[in-house]
XYZ file of C-alpha atoms in Angstrom:
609
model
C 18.747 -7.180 2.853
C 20.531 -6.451 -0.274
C 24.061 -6.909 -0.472
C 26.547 -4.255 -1.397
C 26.057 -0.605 -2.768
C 22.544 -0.397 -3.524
C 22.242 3.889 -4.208
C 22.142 5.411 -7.951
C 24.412 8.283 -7.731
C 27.959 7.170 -7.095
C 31.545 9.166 -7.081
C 32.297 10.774 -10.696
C 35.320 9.137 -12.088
C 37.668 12.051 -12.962
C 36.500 14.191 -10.824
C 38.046 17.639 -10.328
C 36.655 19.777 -8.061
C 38.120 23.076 -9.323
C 36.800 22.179 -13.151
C 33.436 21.617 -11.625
C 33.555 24.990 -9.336
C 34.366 26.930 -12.467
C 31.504 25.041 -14.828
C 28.999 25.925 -12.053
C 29.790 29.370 -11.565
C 30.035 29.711 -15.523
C 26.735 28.253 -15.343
C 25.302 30.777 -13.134
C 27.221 34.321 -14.649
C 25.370 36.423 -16.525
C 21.723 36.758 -17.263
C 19.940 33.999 -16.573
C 21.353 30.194 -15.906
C 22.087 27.158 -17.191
C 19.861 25.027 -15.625
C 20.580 21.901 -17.679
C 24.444 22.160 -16.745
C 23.707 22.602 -13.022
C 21.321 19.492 -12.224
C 23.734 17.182 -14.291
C 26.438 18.449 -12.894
C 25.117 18.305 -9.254
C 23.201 14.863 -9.838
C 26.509 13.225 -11.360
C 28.456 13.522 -8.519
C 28.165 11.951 -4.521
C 27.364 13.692 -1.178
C 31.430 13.787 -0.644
C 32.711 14.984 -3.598
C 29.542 17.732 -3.552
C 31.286 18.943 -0.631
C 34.727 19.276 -2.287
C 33.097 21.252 -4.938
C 31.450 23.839 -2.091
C 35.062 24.362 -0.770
C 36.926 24.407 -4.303
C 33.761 27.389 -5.314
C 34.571 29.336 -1.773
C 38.527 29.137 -2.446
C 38.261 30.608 -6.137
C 35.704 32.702 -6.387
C 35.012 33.704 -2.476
C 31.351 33.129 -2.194
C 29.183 30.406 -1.054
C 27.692 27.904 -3.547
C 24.418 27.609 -1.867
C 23.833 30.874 -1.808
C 24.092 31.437 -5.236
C 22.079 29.094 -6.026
C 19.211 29.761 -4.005
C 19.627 32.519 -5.872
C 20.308 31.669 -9.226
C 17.156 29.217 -9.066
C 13.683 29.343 -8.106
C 11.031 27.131 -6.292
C 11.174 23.192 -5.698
C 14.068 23.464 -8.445
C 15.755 25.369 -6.168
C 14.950 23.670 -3.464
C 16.174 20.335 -4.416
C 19.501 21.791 -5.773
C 20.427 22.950 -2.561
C 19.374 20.362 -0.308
C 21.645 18.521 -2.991
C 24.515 20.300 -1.939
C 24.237 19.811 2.157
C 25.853 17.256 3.887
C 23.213 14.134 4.920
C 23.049 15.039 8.231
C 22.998 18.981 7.975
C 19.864 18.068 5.082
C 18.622 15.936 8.118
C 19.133 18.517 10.749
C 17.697 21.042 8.568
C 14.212 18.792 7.481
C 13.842 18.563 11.512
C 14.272 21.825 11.955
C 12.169 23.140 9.620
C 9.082 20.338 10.881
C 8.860 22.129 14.285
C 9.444 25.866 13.946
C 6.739 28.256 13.496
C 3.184 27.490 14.609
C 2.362 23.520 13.435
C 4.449 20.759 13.826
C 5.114 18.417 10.939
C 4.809 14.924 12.955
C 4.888 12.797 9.745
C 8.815 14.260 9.059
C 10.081 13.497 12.399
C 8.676 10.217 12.163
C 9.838 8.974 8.603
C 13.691 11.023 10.056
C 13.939 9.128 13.599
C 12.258 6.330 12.703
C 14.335 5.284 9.827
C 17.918 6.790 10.521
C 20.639 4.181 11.792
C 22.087 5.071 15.329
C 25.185 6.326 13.274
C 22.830 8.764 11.386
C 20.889 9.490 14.051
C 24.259 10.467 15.645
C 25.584 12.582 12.923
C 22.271 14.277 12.865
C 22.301 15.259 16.468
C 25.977 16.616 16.293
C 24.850 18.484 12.800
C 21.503 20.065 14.686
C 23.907 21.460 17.347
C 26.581 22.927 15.016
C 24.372 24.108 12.667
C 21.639 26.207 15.482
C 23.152 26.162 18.086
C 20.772 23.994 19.832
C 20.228 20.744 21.153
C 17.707 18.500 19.149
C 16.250 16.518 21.505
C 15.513 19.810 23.512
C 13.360 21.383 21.072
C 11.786 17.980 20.124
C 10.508 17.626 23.686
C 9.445 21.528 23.353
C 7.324 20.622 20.516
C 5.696 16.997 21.094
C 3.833 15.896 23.734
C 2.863 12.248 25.899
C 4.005 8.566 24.441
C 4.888 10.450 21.090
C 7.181 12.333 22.684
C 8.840 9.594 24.961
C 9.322 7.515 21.199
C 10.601 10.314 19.859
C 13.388 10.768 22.999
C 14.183 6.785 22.902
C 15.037 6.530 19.405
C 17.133 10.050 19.255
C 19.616 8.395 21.424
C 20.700 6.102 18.795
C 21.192 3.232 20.956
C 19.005 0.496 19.604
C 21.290 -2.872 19.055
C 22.984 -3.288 16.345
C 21.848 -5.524 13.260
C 22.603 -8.926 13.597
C 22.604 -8.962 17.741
C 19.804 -11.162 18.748
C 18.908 -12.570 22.248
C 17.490 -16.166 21.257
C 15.885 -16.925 24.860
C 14.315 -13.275 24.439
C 12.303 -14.068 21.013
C 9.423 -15.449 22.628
C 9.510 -13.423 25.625
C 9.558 -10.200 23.992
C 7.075 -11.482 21.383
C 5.101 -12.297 25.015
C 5.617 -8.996 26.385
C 4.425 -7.467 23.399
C 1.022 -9.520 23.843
C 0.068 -9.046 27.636
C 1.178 -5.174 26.932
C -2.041 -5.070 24.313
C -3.935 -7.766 22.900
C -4.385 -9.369 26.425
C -5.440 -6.545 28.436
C -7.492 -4.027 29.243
C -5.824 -0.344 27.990
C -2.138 -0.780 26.446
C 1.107 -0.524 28.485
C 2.977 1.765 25.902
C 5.969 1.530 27.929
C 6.722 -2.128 26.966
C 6.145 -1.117 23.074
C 8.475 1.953 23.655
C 11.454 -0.072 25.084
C 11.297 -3.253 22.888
C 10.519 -1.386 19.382
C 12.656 1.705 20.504
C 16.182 -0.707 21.057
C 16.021 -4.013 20.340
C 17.800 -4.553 17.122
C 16.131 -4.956 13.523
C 17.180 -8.986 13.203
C 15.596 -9.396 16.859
C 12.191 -7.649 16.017
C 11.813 -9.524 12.969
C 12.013 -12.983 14.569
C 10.004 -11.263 17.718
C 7.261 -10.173 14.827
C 6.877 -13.664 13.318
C 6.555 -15.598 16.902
C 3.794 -12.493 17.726
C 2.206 -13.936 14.562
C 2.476 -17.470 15.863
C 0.719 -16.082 19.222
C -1.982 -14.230 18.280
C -2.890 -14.961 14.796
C -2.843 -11.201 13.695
C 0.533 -9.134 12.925
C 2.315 -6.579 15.320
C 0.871 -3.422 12.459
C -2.792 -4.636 12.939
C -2.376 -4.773 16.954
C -0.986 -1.258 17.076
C -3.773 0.171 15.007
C -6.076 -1.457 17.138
C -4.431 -0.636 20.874
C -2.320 2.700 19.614
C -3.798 6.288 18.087
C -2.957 9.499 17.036
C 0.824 10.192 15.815
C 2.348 7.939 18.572
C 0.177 5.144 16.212
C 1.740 6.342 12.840
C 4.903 6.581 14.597
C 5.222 3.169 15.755
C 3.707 1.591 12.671
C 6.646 3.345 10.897
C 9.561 1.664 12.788
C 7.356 -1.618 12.897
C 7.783 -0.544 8.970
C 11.530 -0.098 8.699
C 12.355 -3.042 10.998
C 10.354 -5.285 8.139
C 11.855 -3.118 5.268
C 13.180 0.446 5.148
C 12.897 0.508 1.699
C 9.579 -0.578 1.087
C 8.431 1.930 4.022
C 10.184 4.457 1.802
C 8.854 3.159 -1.125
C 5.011 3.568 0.705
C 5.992 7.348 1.475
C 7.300 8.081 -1.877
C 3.715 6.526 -3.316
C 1.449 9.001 -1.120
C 3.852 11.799 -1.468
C 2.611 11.301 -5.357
C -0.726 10.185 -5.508
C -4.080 11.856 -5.266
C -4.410 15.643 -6.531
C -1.227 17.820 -5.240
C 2.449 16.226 -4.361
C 4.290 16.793 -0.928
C 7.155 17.856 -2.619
C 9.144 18.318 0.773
C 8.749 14.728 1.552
C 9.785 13.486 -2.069
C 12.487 15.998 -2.388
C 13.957 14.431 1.204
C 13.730 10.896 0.587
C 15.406 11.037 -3.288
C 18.144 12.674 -1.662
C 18.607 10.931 1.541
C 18.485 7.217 -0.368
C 20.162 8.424 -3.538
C 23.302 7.134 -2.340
C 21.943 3.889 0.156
C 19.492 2.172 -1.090
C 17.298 3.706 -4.243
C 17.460 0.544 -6.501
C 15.691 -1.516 -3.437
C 12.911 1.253 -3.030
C 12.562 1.563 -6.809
C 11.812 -2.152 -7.002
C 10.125 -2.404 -3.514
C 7.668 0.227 -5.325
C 6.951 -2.127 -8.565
C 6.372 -4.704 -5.991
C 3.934 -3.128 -4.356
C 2.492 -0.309 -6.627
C 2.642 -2.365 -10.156
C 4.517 0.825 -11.778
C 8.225 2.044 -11.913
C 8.822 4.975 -9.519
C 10.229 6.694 -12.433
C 7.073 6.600 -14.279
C 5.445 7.836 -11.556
C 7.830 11.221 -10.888
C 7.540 11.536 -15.077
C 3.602 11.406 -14.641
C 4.028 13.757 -11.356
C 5.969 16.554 -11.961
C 7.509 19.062 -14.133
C 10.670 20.983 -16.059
C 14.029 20.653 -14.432
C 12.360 19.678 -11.150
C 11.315 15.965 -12.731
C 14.771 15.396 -14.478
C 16.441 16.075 -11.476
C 14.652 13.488 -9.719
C 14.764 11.380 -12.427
C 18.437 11.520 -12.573
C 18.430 10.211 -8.480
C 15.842 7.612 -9.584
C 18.383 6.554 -11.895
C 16.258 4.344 -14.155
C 12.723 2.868 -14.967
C 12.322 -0.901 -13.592
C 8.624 -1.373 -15.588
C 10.357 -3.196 -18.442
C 12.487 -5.690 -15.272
C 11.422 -8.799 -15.152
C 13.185 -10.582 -11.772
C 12.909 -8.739 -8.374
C 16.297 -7.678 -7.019
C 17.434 -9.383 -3.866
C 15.755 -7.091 -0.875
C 12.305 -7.325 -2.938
C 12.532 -10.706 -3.410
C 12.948 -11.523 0.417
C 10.096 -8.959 0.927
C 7.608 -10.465 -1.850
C 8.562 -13.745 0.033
C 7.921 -12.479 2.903
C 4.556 -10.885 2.089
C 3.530 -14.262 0.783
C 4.603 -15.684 4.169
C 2.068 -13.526 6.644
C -0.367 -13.394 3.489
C -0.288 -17.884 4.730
C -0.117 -17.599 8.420
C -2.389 -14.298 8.780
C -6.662 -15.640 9.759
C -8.324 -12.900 7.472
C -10.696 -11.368 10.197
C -13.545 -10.074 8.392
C -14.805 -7.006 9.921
C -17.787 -5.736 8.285
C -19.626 -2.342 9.507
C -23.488 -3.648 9.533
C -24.612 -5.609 12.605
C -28.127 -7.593 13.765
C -30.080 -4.374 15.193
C -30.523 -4.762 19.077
C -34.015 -3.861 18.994
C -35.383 -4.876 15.734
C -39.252 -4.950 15.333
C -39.910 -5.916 11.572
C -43.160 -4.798 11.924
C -42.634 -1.398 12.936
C -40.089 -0.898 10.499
C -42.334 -1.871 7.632
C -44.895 0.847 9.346
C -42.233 3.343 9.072
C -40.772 2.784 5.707
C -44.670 2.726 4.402
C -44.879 5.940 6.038
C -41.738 7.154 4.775
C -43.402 6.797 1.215
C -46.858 7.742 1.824
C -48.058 11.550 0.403
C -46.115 14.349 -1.951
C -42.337 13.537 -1.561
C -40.635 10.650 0.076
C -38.236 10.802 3.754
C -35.442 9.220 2.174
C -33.457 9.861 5.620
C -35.618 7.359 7.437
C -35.586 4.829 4.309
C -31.905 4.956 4.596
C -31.911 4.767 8.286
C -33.628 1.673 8.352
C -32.289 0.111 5.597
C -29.000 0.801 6.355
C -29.012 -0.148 10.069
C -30.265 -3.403 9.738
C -28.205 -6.949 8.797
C -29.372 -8.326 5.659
C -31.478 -10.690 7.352
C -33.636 -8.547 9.453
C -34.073 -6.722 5.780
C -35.846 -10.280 4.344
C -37.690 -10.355 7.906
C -38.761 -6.643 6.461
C -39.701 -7.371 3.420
C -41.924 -10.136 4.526
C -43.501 -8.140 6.883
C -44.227 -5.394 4.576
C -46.578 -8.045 2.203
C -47.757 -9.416 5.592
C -49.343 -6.079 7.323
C -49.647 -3.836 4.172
C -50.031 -6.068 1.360
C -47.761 -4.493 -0.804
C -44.474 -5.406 -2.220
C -41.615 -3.400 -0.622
C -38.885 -3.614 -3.498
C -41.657 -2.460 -5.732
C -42.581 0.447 -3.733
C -39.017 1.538 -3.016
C -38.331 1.306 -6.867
C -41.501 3.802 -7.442
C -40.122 6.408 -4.977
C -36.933 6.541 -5.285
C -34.605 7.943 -8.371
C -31.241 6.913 -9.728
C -28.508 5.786 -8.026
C -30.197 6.097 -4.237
C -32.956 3.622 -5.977
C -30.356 1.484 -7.026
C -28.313 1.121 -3.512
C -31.480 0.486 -1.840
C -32.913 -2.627 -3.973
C -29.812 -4.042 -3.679
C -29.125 -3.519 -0.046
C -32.938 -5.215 0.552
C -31.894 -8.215 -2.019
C -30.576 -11.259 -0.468
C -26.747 -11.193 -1.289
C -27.366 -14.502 -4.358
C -30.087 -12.258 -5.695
C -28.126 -9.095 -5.548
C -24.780 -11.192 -7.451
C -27.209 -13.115 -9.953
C -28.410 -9.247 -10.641
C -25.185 -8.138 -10.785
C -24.108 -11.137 -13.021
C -27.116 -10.291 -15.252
C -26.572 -6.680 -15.663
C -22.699 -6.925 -16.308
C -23.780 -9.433 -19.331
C -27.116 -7.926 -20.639
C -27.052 -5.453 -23.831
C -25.017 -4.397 -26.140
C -21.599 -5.208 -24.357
C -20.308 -6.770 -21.361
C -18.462 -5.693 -17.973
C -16.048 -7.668 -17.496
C -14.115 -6.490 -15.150
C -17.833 -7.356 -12.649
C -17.846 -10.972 -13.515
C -14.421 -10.677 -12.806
C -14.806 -9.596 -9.635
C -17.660 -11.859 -8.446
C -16.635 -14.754 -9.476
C -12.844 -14.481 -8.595
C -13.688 -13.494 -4.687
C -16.994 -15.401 -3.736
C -16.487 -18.653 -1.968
C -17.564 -21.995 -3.773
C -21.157 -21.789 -1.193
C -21.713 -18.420 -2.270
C -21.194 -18.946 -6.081
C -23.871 -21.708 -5.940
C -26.276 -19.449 -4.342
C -26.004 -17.408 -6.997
C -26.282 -19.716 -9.669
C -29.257 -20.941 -8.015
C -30.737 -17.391 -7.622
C -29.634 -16.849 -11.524
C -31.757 -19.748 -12.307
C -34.950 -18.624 -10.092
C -34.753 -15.235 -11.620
C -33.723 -15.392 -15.005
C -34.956 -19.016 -15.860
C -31.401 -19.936 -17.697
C -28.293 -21.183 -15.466
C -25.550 -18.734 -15.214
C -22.800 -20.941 -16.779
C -25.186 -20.764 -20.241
C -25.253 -17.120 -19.521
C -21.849 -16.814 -19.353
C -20.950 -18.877 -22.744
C -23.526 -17.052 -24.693
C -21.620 -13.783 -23.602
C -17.991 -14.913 -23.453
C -15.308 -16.545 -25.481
C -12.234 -18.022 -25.572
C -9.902 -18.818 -22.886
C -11.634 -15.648 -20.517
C -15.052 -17.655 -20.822
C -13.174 -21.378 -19.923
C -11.675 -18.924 -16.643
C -15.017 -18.070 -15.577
C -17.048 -21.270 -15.869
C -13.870 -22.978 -14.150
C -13.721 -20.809 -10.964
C -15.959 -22.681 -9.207
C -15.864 -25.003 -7.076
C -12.786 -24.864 -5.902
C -10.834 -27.345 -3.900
C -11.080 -26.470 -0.355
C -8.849 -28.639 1.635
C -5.039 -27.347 1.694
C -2.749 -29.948 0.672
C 0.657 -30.805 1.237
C 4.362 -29.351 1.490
C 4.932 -32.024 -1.723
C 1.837 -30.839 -3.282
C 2.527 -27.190 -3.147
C 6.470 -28.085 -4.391
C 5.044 -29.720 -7.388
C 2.395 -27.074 -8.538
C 5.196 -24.217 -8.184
C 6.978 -26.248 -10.406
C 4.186 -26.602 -12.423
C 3.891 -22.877 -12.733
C 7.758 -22.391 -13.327
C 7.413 -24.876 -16.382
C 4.350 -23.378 -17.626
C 6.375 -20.069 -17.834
C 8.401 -21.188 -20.327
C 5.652 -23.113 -22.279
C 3.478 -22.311 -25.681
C 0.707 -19.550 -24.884
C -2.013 -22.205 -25.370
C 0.205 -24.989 -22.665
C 0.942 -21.643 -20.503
C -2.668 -21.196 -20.127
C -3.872 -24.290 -19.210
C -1.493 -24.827 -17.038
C -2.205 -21.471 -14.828
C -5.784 -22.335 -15.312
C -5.281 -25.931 -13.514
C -3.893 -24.154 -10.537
C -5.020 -20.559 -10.037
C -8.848 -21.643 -10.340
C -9.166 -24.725 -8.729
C -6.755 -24.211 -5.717
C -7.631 -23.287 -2.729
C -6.683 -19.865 -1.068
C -4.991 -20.514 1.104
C -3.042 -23.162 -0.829
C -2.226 -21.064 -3.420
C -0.710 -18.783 -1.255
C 1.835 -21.500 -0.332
C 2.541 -21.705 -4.000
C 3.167 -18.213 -4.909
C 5.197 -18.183 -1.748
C 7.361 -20.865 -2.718
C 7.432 -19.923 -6.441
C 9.267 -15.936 -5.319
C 11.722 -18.183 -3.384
C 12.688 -20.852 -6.135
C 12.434 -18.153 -9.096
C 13.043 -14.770 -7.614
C 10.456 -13.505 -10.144
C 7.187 -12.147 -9.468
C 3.983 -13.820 -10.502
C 1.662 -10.987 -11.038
C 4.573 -9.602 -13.816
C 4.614 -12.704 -15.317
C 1.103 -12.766 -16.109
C 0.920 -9.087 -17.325
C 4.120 -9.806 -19.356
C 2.510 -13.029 -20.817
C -1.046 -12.396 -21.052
C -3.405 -10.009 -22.422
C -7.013 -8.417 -22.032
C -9.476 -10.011 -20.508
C -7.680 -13.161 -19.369
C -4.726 -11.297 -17.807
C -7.234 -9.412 -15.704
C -8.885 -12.196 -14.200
C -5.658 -13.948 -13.608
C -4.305 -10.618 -11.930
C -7.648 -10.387 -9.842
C -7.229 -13.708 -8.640
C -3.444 -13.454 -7.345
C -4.657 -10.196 -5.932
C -7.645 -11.487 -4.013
C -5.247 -14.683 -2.667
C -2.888 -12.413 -1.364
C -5.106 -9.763 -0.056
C -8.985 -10.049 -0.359
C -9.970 -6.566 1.570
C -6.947 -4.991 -1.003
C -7.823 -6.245 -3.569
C -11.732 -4.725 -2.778
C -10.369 -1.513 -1.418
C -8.541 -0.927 -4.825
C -12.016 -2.031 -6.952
C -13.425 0.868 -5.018
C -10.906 3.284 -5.378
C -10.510 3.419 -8.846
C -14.653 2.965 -9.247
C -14.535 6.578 -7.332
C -11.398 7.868 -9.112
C -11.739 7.070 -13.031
C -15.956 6.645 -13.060
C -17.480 8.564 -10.329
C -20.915 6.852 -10.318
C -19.909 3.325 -10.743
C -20.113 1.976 -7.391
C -23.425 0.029 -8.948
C -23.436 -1.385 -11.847
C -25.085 0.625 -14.249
């Protein structure tokens, strides 16, 4: 973890409580407010001294200070400002408060509160809760949630989970044991075991019990929870899992989806500037870079609005996009990424199977008849289609010529329109044909898609990419690697050809020490050296080799790879290098963002045109 104070707002040299008293309420007389003067004010100074200034604004003027400015100010302005001004565990006490009264139950606020809070927070909280209502937290918790949630919820409101640094050695593997038999192993899940490890053993002791789960299974402790947990006890448990790794990147992952999409949840970004303002906000600004390749600041700019964004900009406390070296607790956590991205066996999971009781024949009969007369039943073609493994489909197609004689890609292509038409011939291609088409269509006409050969070439395996060139060849009668230098230039058209084949066996612990190196010098080389040198390693390594590298090149350089390459690079060839770091560390990722912004910034682009 990062050493020292790690927050952005800090204690106002100078301060005077009874100057700052009289500039608020100056602020605030009249008609109308000085909004300006209130967030820097308020922003510039700590939790404690926030507090002095509440007292100092009761003793002159005989009013309270949050009052008047909840009513001074209006909407999530307002709001912020005055959860500003409470202490951290009244804000806390509040924010739980406020998730479970009324009709609905906000489960994802208790979770990100209990599951992150230290037992002396947790504490503080639970003495705040009763001073503040009257009433007894974990009372009204149990009055609201219900079955293994609920039990979670209990454990960690106690506040009794060892402290950091306590760590039962003989215990590792036996927890990490425990943890097993209680899920993977088994039958059902025994949530009990899950509840009492993860709900008190202390964050140093997880961490070693979640890397000698890794050892045992082959999978991490988050993908065994999705798979044996559900519902908000699921989410709830995947967020402690989260903090024990990192609390500030799991607070740098809340701050992301609080922003993202159409909307914000203002309530959960208001709550977590606040609460880390003053802990740990230059970890979760950088843990953010890390993981979202932008500054959180741009981000809240992009996001929001008026005095609402500066004061949140003011508790971001700067922009890290033009940084270039990861602070210390992103550094470990990049390293540590890099370490389950090497021991982690990607399971590939698709969502099409072998049909149970295929008949290619009948299926032929039925898609003929789905096309036969006025209109087409394009709810049986997809059906079929879409039901079947991409084998059975070839067993279709043949049977189609066989019993009808008629060519099934040429019949599908006369009945059905647009984009439907498109997703169907490729489903019923063979998956060389479909990537020689796709190949062939990104490079065809007037100008080229780069980012598709990009993304073909970078994440198909050396066996697939000779399939395709093969199928290239058959189809197009001209081998791909012509193709590609007719269309491409430069150092972007030497990345492409070079991609394949790639070495395949991993090589040693002195191997992967000299090609970090390698990289390191290459860093500090020429453009023209940088680039050959990057070239050398990123597309001729292995995966899973270059994984060790990138791991080992965070540790000896505390500087991120991916930055380097978008600080150093340009167009065309920083994209492909970015796609191929991307796809080492995290193929289904690295696919799952293709798709989201092929949805988000071109709605109908999920084919190539």
């Amino acid at each position: 973890m990062g050493k020292g104070f790690r927050g952005t707002v800090t204690d106002h040299p100078n301060f005077d409580a009874n100057s700052d008293a009289e500039a608020l309420y100056n602020a605030m007389k009249g008609f109308g407010s000085d909004k300006e003067a209130i967030l820097d004010l308020v922003t510039s100074r700590n939790n404690a001294q926030r507090q002095e200034i509440r007292s100092a604004y009761k003793s002159l003027y005989g009013k309270d200070l949050i009052a008047d400015l909840k009513y001074e100010l209006t909407g999530k302005f307002e709001r912020l400002i005055a959860s500003l001004m409470l202490p951290p565990a009244y804000h806390d006490a509040k924010e739980i408060k406020d998730a479970i009264k009324g009709a609905g139950t906000d489960e994802k606020c208790l979770i990100e509160i209990l599951a992150s809070r230290t037992n002396e927070q947790i504490h503080s909280l639970v003495e705040a809760y009763k001073d503040a209502y009257g009433r007894d937290v974990e009372q009204d918790v149990i009055g609201d949630t219900s079955g293994h949630f609920k039990k979670m919820l209990i454990v960690l409101l106690q506040g009794t989970r060892e402290e950091d640094g306590v760590v039962h050695a003989d215990l590792v593997e036996e927890d990490a044991q425990a943890l097993y038999a209680a899920g993977e192993e088994q039958w059902g899940t025994d949530e009990a075991i899950f509840i009492m490890l993860l709900g008190n053993r202390s964050v140093t002791h997880l961490q070693l019990v979640f890397d000698e789960y890794q050892k045992i299974t082959e999978k991490s402790i988050e993908d065994s929870i999705k798979s044996e947990l559900s519902g908000d006890f699921e989410r709830l448990m995947l967020a402690v899992v989260q903090c024990i790794r990192s609390r500030a990147m799991f607070f740098a992952r809340r701050l992301y989806k609080s922003m993202k999409g159409l909307g914000t949840a203002d309530n959960t970004l208001i709550r977590i500037m606040i609460s880390r303002s003053e802990i740990d906000m230059l970890d979760i600004r950088e843990c953010f870079r890390l993981r979202y390749d932008k500054s959180l600041h741009n981000m809240i700019e992009d996001d929001t609005s008026g005095e609402y964004k500066r004061t949140l900009l003011k508790l971001c406390g700067g922009d890290d996009d033009v940084a270039g070296e990861f602070f210390p607790e992103a550094a470990q956590i990049a390293y540590k990424m890099w370490e389950i991205s090497a021991m982690s066996k990607v399971q590939l999971r698709g969502t099409v199977h072998p049909y149970a009781e295929f008949d290619p024949g009948s299926d032929a009969q039925d898609l003929r008849k789905a096309m036969k007369g006025f209109g087409t039943d394009e709810d049986t073609i997809i059906d079929i289609i879409a039901r079947r493994s991409n084998d059975q489909r070839q067993v279709i197609r043949q049977a189609f010529k066989s019993l009808l004689g008629r060519d099934l890609m040429a019949d599908l292509k006369s009945e059905l329109s647009k984009n439907l038409c498109r997703l169907i011939l490729g489903l019923m291609m063979t998956p060389p044909e479909f990537d020689a088409k796709m190949m062939r269509k990104a490079m065809e006409g007037a100008g080229t898609d780069e980012h598709a050969l990009i993304e073909i070439l970078v994440t198909r395996s050396n066996q697939d990419i000779q399939a395709m060139c093969e199928a290239y060849q058959e189809a197009y009668k001209k081998s791909l690697e012509d193709a590609i230098h007719s269309d491409t230039s430069g150092h972007f058209c030497r990345i492409l050809v070079s991609l394949a084949p790639r070495i395949t066996n991993i090589t040693d612990q002195d191997c992967v020490s000299s090609l970090f190196q390698a990289l390191g010098d290459a860093c500090n080389a020429d453009s023209d050296e940088m680039m050959d040198k990057f070239m050398s390693i990123l597309c001729t390594r292995s995966f899973p080799h270059l994984r060790r590298v990138f791991q080992e090149f965070v540790r000896c350089t505390n500087k991120d790879i991916e930055l380097i390459i978008k600080k150093e690079m340009s167009g065309d060839v920083k994209n492909v290098m970015l796609a191929i770091v991307r796809s080492v560390k995290n193929q289904p990722s690295y696919f799952a963002d293709r798709l989201y912004k092929a949805m988000k910034v071109h709605p109908h682009s999920l084919l190539s045109n």
